[in-house]
Short mmCIF file of C-alpha atoms in Angstrom, two decimals:
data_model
loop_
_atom_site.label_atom_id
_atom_site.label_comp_id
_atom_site.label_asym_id
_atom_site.label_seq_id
_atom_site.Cartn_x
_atom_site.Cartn_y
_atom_site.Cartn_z
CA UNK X 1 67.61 67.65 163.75
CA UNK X 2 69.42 71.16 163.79
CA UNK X 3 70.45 71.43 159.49
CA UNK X 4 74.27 72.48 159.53
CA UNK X 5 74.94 75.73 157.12
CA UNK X 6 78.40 76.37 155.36
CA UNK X 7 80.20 79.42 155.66
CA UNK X 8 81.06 80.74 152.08
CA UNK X 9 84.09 81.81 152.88
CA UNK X 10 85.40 78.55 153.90
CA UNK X 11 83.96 77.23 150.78
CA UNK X 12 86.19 79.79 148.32
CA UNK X 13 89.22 79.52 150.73
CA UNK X 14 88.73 75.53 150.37
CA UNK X 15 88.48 75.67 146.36
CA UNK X 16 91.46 78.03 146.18
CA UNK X 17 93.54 76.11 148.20
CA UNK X 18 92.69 72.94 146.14
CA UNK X 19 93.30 74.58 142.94
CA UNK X 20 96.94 75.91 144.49
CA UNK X 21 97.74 72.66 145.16
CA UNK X 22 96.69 70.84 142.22
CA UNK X 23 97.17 73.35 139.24
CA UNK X 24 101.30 72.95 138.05
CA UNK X 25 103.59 76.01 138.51
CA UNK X 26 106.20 77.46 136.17
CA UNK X 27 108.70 76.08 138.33
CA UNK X 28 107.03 72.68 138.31
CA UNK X 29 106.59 72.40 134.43
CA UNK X 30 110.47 73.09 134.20
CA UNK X 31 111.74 70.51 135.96
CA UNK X 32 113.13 67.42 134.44
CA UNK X 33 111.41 64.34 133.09
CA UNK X 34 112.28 61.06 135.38
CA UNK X 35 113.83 59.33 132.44
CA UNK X 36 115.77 62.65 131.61
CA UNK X 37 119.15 62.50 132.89
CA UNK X 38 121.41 65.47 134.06
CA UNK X 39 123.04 66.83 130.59
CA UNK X 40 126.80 67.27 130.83
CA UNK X 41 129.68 67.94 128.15
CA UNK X 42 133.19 66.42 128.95
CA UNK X 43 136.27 68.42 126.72
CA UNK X 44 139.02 66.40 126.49
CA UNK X 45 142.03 68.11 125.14
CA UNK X 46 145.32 66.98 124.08
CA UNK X 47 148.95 68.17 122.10
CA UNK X 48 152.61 66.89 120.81
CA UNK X 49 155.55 68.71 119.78
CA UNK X 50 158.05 66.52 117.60
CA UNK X 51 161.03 68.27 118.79
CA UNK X 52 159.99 70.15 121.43
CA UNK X 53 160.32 72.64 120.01
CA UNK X 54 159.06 71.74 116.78
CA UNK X 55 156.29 70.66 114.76
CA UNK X 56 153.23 71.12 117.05
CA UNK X 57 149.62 69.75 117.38
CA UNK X 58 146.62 69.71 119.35
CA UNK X 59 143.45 67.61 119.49
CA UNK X 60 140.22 68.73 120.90
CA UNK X 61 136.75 67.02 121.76
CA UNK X 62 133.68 67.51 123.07
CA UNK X 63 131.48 64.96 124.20
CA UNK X 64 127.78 64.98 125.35
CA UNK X 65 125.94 62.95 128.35
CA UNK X 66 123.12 62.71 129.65
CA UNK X 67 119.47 64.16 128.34
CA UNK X 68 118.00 61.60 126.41
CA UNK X 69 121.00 60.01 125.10
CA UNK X 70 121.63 56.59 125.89
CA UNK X 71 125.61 56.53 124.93
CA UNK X 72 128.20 59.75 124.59
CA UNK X 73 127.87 61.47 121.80
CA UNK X 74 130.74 63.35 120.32
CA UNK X 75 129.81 66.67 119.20
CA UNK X 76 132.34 68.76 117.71
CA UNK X 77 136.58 67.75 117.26
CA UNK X 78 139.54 69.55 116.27
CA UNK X 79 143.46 68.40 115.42
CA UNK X 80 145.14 71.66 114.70
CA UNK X 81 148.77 72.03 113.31
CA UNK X 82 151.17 74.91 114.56
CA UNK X 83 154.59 76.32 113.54
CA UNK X 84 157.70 74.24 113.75
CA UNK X 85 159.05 75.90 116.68
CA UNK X 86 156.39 74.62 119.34
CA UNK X 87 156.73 73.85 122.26
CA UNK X 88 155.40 71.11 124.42
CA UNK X 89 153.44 73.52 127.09
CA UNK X 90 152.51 75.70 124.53
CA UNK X 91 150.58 73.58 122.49
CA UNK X 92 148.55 72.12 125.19
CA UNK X 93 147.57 75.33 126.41
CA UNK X 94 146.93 76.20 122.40
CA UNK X 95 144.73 72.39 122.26
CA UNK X 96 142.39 73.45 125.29
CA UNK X 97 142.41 77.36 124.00
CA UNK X 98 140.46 76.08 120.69
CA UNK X 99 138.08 73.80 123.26
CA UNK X 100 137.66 76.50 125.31
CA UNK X 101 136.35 79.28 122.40
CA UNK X 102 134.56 76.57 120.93
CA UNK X 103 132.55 75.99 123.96
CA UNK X 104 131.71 79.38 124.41
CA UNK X 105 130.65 79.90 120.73
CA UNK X 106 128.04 77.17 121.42
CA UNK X 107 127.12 78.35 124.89
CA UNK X 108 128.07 75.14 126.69
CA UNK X 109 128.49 75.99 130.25
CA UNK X 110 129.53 73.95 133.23
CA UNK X 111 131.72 71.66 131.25
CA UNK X 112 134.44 69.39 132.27
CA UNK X 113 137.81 69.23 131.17
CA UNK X 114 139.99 66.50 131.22
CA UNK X 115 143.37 66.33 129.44
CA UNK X 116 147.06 64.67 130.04
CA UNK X 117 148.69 68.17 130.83
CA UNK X 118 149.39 67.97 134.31
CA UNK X 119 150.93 71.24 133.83
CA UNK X 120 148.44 72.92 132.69
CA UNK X 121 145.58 71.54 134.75
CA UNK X 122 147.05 72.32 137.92
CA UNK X 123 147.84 75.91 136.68
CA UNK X 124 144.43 76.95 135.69
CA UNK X 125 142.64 75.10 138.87
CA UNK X 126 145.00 76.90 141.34
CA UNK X 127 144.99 80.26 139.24
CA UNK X 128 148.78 79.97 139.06
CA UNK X 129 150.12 82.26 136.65
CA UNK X 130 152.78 80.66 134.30
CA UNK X 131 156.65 81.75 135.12
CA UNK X 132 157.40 80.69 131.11
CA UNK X 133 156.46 84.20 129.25
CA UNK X 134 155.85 82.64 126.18
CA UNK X 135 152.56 80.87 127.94
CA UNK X 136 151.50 83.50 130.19
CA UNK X 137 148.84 85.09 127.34
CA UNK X 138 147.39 82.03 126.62
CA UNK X 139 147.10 80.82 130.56
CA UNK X 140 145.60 84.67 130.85
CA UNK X 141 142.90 83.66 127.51
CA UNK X 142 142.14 80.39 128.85
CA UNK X 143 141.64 81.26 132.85
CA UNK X 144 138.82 83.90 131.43
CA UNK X 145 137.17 81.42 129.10
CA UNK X 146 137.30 78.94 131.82
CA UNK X 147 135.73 81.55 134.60
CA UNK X 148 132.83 82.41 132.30
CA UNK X 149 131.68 79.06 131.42
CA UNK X 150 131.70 78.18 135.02
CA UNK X 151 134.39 74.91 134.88
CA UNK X 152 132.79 72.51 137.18
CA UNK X 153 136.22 70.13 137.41
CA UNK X 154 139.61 69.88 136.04
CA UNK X 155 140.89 66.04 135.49
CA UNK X 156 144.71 64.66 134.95
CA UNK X 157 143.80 61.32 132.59
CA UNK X 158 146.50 59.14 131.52
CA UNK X 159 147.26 59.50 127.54
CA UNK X 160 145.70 55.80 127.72
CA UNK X 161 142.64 57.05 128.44
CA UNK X 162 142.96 60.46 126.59
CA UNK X 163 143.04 58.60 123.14
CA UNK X 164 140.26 60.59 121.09
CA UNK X 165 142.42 63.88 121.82
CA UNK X 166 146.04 62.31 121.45
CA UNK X 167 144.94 60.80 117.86
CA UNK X 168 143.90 63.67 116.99
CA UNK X 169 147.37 65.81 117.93
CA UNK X 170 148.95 63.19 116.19
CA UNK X 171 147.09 63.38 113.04
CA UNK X 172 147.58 67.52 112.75
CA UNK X 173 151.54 66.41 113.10
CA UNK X 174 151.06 64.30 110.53
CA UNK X 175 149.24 66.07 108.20
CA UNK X 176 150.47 69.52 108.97
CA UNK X 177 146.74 70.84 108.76
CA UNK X 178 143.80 71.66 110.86
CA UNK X 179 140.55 70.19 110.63
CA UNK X 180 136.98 70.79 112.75
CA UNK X 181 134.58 68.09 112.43
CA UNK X 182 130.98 68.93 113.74
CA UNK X 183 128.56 66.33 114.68
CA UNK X 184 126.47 66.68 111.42
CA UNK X 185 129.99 65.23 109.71
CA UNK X 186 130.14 62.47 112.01
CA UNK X 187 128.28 59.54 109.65
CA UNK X 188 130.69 60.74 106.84
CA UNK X 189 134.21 60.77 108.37
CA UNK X 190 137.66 59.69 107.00
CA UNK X 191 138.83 56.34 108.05
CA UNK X 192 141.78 58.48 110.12
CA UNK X 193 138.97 60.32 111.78
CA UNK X 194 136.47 57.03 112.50
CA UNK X 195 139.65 55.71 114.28
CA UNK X 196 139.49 58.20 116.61
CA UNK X 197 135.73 57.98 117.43
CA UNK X 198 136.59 54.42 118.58
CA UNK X 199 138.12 55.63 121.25
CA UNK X 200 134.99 57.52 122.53
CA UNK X 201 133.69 54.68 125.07
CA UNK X 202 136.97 53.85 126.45
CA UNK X 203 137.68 57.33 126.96
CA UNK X 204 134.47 58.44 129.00
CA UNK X 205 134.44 55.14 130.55
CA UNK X 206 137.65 55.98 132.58
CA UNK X 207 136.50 59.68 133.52
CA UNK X 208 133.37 58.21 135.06
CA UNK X 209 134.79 55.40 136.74
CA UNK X 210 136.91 58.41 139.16
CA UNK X 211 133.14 60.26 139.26
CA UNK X 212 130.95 57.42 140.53
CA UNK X 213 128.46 60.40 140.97
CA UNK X 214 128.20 60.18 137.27
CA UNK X 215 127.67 56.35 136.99
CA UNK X 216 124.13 56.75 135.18
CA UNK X 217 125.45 58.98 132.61
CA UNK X 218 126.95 57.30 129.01
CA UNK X 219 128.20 54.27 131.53
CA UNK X 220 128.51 51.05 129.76
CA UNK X 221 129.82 47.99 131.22
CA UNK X 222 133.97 47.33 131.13
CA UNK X 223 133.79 44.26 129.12
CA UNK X 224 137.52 43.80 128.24
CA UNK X 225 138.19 44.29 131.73
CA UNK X 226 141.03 46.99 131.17
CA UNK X 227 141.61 48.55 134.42
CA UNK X 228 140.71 52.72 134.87
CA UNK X 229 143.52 55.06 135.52
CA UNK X 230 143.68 58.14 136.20
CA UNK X 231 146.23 60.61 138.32
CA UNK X 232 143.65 63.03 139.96
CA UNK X 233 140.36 64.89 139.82
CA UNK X 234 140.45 68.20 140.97
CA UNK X 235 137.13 70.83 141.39
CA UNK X 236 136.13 73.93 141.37
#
């Protein structure tokens, strides 16, 4: 019998390839667990003027999804007061201003906004600059924040389903002061403040039920059977 020989060179190209295909990459050791989900932040934003004008406030919140949370988890709120002469339109625009800076104080790009301002929405999605003067600087500060944290969609809710926000307008009209709450103050909170974390579920509830490409994310089921509303989702 004729004994076979091995070329060398096949033998090193063999173990190379093998250890190519078996050794992880960089890219590979980034990439996400199977039980981690896609991380997301929602800001929900919201604002009253008794008067309009008058007395003004705005509420502000930021949820988290996904990760390794199992449920949303608020992490930061605001209700801010402003002057008695107010205006409806302004203070909305004022209510996602403070969500906006917060954001991009804490680096939290590709968020979602979703607030009851159909106004003010629609203005910022279509890059529509604001006829009213006294709202054109804060359109002009809010369509930059919005541009460098990369806004991934824009969403009309119903005030029903904007609840965490519109408490929280209601309590800076109330009070006539401003407040931040971070999420290391969330186990010690006011009763007028827990009342407005009950909201949470109900609230992110309806904005996934218009993404169903966010069903895995902070989803839980709709147990009172209260129907989702909502007027429109738009992108960017």
């Amino acid at each position: 019998m004729q004994a076979t020989t091995t070329n060398p060179h096949r033998v090193a190209a063999a173990r190379l390839a093998h250890q190519i295909l078996t050794q992880p990459s960089p890219e590979t050791n980034t990439l996400p667990s199977p039980t981690r989900r896609l991380q997301q932040h929602l800001l929900y934003f919201d604002s009253g003027s008794r008067g309009n004008p008058g007395p003004g406030g705005s509420g502000s919140v930021i949820v988290h999804l996904g990760g390794h949370a199992v449920k949303p988890e608020i992490v930061w709120m605001a209700s801010v007061s402003y002057a008695h002469r107010t205006t409806n339109n302004a203070a909305e625009y004022q209510g996602l201003l403070v969500g906006l800076r917060h954001a991009m104080l804490k680096q939290l790009h590709g968020l979602h906004v979703i607030g009851n301002s159909n106004l003010s929405i629609q203005q910022l999605q279509d890059r529509r600059f604001p006829r009213a003067r006294h709202l054109q600087g804060i359109y002009t500060q809010c369509r930059l924040l919005a541009d460098r944290l990369g806004i991934i969609s824009w969403t009309h809710h119903l005030r029903d389903f904007n609840k965490m926000a519109d408490e929280l307008a209601n309590l800076a009209m109330d009070t006539k002061k401003s407040t931040q709450v971070f999420e290391a103050d969330l186990s010690n909170l006011p009763q007028a403040w827990t009342a407005v974390v009950g909201f949470l579920q109900r609230d992110v509830d309806n904005w996934i039920d218009i993404h169903p490409d966010q069903e895995d994310d902070g989803r839980t089921s709709n147990a009172e059977g209260v129907p989702y509303m909502c007027a429109h989702v738009l992108t960017n």
